[in-house]
Short mmCIF file of C-alpha atoms and ligand atoms in Angstrom, two decimals:
data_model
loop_
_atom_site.label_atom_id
_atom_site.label_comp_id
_atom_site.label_asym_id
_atom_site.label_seq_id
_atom_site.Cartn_x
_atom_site.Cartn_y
_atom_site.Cartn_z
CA UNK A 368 -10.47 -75.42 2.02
CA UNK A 369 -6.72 -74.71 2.23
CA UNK A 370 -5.53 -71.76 0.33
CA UNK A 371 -2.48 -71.85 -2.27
CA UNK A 372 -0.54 -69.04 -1.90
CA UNK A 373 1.52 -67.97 -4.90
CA UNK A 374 3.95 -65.22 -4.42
CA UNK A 375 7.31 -63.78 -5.67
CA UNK A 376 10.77 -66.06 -5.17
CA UNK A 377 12.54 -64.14 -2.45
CA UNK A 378 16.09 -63.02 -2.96
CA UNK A 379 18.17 -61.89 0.45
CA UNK A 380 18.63 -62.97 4.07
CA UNK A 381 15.29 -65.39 3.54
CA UNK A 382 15.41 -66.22 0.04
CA UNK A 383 13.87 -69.26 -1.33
CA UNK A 384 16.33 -70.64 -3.69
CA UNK A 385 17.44 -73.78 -2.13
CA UNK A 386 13.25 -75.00 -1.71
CA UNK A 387 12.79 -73.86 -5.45
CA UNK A 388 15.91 -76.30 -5.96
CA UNK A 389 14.66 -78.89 -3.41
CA UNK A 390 10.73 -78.64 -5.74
CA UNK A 391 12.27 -79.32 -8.96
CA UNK A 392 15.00 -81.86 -7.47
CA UNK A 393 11.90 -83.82 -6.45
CA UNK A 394 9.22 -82.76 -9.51
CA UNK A 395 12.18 -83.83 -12.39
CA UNK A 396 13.52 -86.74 -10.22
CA UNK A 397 14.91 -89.83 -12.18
CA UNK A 398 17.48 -92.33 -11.50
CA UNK A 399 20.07 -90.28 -13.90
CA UNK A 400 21.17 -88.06 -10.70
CA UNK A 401 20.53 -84.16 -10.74
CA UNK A 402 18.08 -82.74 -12.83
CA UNK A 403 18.86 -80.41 -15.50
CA UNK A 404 15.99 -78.02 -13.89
CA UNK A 405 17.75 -77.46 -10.43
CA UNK A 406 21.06 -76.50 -12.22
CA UNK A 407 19.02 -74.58 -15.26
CA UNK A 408 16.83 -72.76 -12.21
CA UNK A 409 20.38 -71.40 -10.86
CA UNK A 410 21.80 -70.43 -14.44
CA UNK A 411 18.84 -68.32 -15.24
CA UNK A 412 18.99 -66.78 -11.71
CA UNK A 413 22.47 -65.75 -13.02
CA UNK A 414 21.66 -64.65 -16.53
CA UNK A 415 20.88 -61.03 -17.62
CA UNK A 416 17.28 -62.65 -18.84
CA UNK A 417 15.91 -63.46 -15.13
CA UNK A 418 13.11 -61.21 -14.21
CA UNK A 419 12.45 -61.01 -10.58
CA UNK A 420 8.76 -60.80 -10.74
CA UNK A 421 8.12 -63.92 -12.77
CA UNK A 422 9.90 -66.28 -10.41
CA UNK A 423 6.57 -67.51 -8.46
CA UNK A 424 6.60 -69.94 -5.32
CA UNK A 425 3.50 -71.46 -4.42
CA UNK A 426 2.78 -72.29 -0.24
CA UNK A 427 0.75 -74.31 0.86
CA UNK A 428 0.41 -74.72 4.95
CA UNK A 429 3.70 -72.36 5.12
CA UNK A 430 5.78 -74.97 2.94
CA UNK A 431 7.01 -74.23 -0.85
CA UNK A 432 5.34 -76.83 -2.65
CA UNK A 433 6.19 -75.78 -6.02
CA UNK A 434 8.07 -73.56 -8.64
CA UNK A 435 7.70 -71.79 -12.02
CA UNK A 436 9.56 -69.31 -13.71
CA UNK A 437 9.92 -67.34 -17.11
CA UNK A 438 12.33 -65.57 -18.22
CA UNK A 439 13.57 -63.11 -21.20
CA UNK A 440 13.45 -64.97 -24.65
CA UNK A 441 13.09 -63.25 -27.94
CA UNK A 442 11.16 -64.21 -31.30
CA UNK A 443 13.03 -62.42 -33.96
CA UNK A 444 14.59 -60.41 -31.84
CA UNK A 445 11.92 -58.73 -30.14
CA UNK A 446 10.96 -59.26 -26.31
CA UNK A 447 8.83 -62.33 -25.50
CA UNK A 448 9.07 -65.00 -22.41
CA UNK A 449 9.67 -68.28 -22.08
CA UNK A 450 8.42 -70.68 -19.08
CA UNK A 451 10.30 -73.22 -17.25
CA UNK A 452 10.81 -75.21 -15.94
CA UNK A 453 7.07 -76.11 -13.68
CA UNK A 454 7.43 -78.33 -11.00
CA UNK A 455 5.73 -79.34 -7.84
CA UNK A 456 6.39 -81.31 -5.36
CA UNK A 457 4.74 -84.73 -6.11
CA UNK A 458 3.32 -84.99 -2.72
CA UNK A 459 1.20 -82.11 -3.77
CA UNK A 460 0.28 -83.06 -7.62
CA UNK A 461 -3.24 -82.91 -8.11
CA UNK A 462 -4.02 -80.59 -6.05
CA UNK A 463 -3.99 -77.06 -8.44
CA UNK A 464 -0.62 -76.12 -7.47
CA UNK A 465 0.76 -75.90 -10.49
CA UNK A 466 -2.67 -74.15 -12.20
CA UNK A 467 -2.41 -71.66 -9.49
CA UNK A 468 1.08 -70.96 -10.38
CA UNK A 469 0.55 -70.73 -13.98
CA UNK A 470 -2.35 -68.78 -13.71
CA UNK A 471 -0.03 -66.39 -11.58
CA UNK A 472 2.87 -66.31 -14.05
CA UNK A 473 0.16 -65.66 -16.95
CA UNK A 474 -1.50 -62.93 -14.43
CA UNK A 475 1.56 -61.27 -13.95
CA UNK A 476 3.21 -61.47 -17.57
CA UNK A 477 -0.07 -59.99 -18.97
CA UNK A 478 0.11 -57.04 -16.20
CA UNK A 479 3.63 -56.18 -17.44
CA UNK A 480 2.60 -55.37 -21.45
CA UNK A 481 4.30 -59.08 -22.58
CA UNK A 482 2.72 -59.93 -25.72
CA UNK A 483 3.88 -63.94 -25.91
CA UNK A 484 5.30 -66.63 -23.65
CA UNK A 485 6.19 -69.78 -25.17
CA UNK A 486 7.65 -72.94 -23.09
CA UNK A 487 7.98 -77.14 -24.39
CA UNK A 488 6.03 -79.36 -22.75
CA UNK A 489 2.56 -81.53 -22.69
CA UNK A 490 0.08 -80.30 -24.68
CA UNK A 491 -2.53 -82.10 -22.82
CA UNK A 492 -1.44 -79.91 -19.70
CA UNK A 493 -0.73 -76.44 -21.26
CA UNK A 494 -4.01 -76.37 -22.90
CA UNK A 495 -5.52 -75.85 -20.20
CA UNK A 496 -4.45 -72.30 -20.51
CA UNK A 497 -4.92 -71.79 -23.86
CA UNK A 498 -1.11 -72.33 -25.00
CA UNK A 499 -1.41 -74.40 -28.32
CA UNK A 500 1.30 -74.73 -30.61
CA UNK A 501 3.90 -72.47 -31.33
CA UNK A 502 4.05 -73.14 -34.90
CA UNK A 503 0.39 -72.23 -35.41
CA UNK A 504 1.21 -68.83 -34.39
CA UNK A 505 4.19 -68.31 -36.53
CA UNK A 506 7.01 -69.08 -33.50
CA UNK A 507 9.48 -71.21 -34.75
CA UNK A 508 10.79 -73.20 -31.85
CA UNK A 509 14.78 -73.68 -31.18
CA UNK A 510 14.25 -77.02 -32.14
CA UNK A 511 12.12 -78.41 -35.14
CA UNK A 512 11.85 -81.42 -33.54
CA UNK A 513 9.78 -80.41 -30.74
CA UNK A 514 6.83 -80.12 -32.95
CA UNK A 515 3.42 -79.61 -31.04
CA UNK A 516 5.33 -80.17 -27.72
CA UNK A 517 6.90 -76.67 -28.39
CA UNK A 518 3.56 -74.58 -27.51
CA UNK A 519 2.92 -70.64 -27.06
CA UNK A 520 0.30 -68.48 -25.91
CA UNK A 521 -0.42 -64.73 -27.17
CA UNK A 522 -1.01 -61.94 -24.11
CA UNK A 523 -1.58 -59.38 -26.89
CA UNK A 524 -3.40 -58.81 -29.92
CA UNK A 525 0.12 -57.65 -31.72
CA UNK A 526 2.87 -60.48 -31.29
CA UNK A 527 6.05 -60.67 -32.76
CA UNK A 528 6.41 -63.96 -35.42
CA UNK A 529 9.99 -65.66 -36.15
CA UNK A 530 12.64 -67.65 -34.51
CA UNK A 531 12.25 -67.80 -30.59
CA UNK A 532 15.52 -67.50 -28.84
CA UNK A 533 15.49 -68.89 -24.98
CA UNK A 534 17.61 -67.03 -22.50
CA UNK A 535 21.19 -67.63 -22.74
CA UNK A 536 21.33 -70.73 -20.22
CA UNK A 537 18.73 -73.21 -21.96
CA UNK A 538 21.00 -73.69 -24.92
CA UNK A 539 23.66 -74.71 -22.48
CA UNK A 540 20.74 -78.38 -21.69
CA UNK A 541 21.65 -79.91 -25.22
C1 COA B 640 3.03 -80.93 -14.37
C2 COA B 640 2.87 -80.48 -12.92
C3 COA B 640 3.61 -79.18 -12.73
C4 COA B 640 1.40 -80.30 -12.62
O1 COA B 640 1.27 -79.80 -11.31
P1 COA B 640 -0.02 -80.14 -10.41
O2 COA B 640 0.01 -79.22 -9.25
O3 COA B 640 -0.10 -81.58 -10.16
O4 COA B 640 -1.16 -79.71 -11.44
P2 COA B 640 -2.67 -79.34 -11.12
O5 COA B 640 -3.09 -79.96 -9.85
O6 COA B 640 -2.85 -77.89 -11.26
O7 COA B 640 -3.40 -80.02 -12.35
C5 COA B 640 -3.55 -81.40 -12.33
C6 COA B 640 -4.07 -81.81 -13.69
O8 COA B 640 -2.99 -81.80 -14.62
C7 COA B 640 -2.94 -83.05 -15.28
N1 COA B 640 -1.56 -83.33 -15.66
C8 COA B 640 -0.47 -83.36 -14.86
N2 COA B 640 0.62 -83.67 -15.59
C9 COA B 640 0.21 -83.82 -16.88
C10 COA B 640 0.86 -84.15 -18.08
N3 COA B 640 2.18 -84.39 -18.12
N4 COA B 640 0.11 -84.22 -19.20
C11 COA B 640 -1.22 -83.98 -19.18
N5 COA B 640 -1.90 -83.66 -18.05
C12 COA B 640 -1.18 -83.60 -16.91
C13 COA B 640 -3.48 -84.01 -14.26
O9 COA B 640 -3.94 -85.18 -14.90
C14 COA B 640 -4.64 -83.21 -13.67
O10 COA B 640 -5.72 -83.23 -14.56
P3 COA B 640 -7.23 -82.90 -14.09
O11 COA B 640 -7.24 -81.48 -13.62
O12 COA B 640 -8.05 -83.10 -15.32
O13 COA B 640 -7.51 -83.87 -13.00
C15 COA B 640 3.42 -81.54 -11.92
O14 COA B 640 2.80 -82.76 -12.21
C16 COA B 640 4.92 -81.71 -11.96
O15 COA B 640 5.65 -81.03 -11.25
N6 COA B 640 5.38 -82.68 -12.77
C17 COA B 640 6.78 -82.99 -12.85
C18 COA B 640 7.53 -81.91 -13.53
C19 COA B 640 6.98 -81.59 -14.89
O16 COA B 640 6.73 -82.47 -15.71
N7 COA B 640 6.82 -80.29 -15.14
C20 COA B 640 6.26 -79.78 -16.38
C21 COA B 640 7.31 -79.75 -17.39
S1 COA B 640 6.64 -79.38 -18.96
#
């Protein structure tokens, strides 16, 4: 069986960011050019909300095959994450990359006292985990519109309820 490493981004001399953009240039490809994610990935990186330790890279045979980050968001104003974006390279889908990375993330947000990480996207995926929606829990997403696409998951038995706020860059996607 080969074994999915997941492990920290690494900033410095060997630092991963150009393979975390190259996995979500790939994962979020379409024919309208650049993704949002490779450009949002970089933003965050820049942002006061990036945490270091919940920037994860998963390897597979000593190549990054996929991405996922969360970063600082707020609901009502006190400290909760949000995820994104997830992406794997889509030679690799299918394979538990991206479980094992969300696992990680989930692993390591839990270790650090978070109480609630929140993200948009598939229900049918996210589930998985036990994310379900946001509005069920009291999180108001940025956006009404996302409905049950805008999901959350509680690490703690005391979470905060409200508006969620992503980190400064994700209101910069439109
Ligand atoms: C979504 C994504 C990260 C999953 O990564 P992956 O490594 O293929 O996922 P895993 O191998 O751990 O899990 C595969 C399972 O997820 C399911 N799945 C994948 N994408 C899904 C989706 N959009 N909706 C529902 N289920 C989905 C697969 O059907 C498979 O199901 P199974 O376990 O019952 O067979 C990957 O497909 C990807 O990078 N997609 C493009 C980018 C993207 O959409 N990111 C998420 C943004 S919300």
């Amino acid at each position: 069986m080969r074994v999915i490493e997941v492990r920290r981004e690494r900033a410095g001399a060997e630092q991963d960011a150009e393979l975390v953009r190259a996995v979500h240039r790939a994962a979020f490809a379409s024919d309208s050019g650049e993704p949002v994610e490779v450009g949002l990935v970089d933003a965050l990186r820049a942002d006061p909300g990036w945490l270091p330790h919940l920037s994860l890279v998963a390897v597979l045979d000593g190549q990054v095959v996929g991405h996922v980050v969360a970063t600082r968001a707020t609901v009502d104003g006190a400290p909760a994450l949000g995820v994104g974006p997830l992406g794997v390279l889509p030679a690799f889908h299918g394979r538990g990359v991206g479980t094992a990375l969300m696992y990680a993330l989930l692993g390591a947000a839990q270790a650090r006292a978070e109480s609630l990480v929140a993200l948009l996207g598939e229900p049918g995926y996210y589930g998985r985990f036990g994310f379900t929606a946001a509005s069920g829990l009291g999180v108001l997403a940025p956006d009404p519109g996302w409905g049950p696409y805008f999901q959350a998951l509680l690490l703690a038995a005391e979470a905060p309820t409200g508006a969620f706020r992503y980190a400064a860059p994700f209101d910069d996607l439109g």
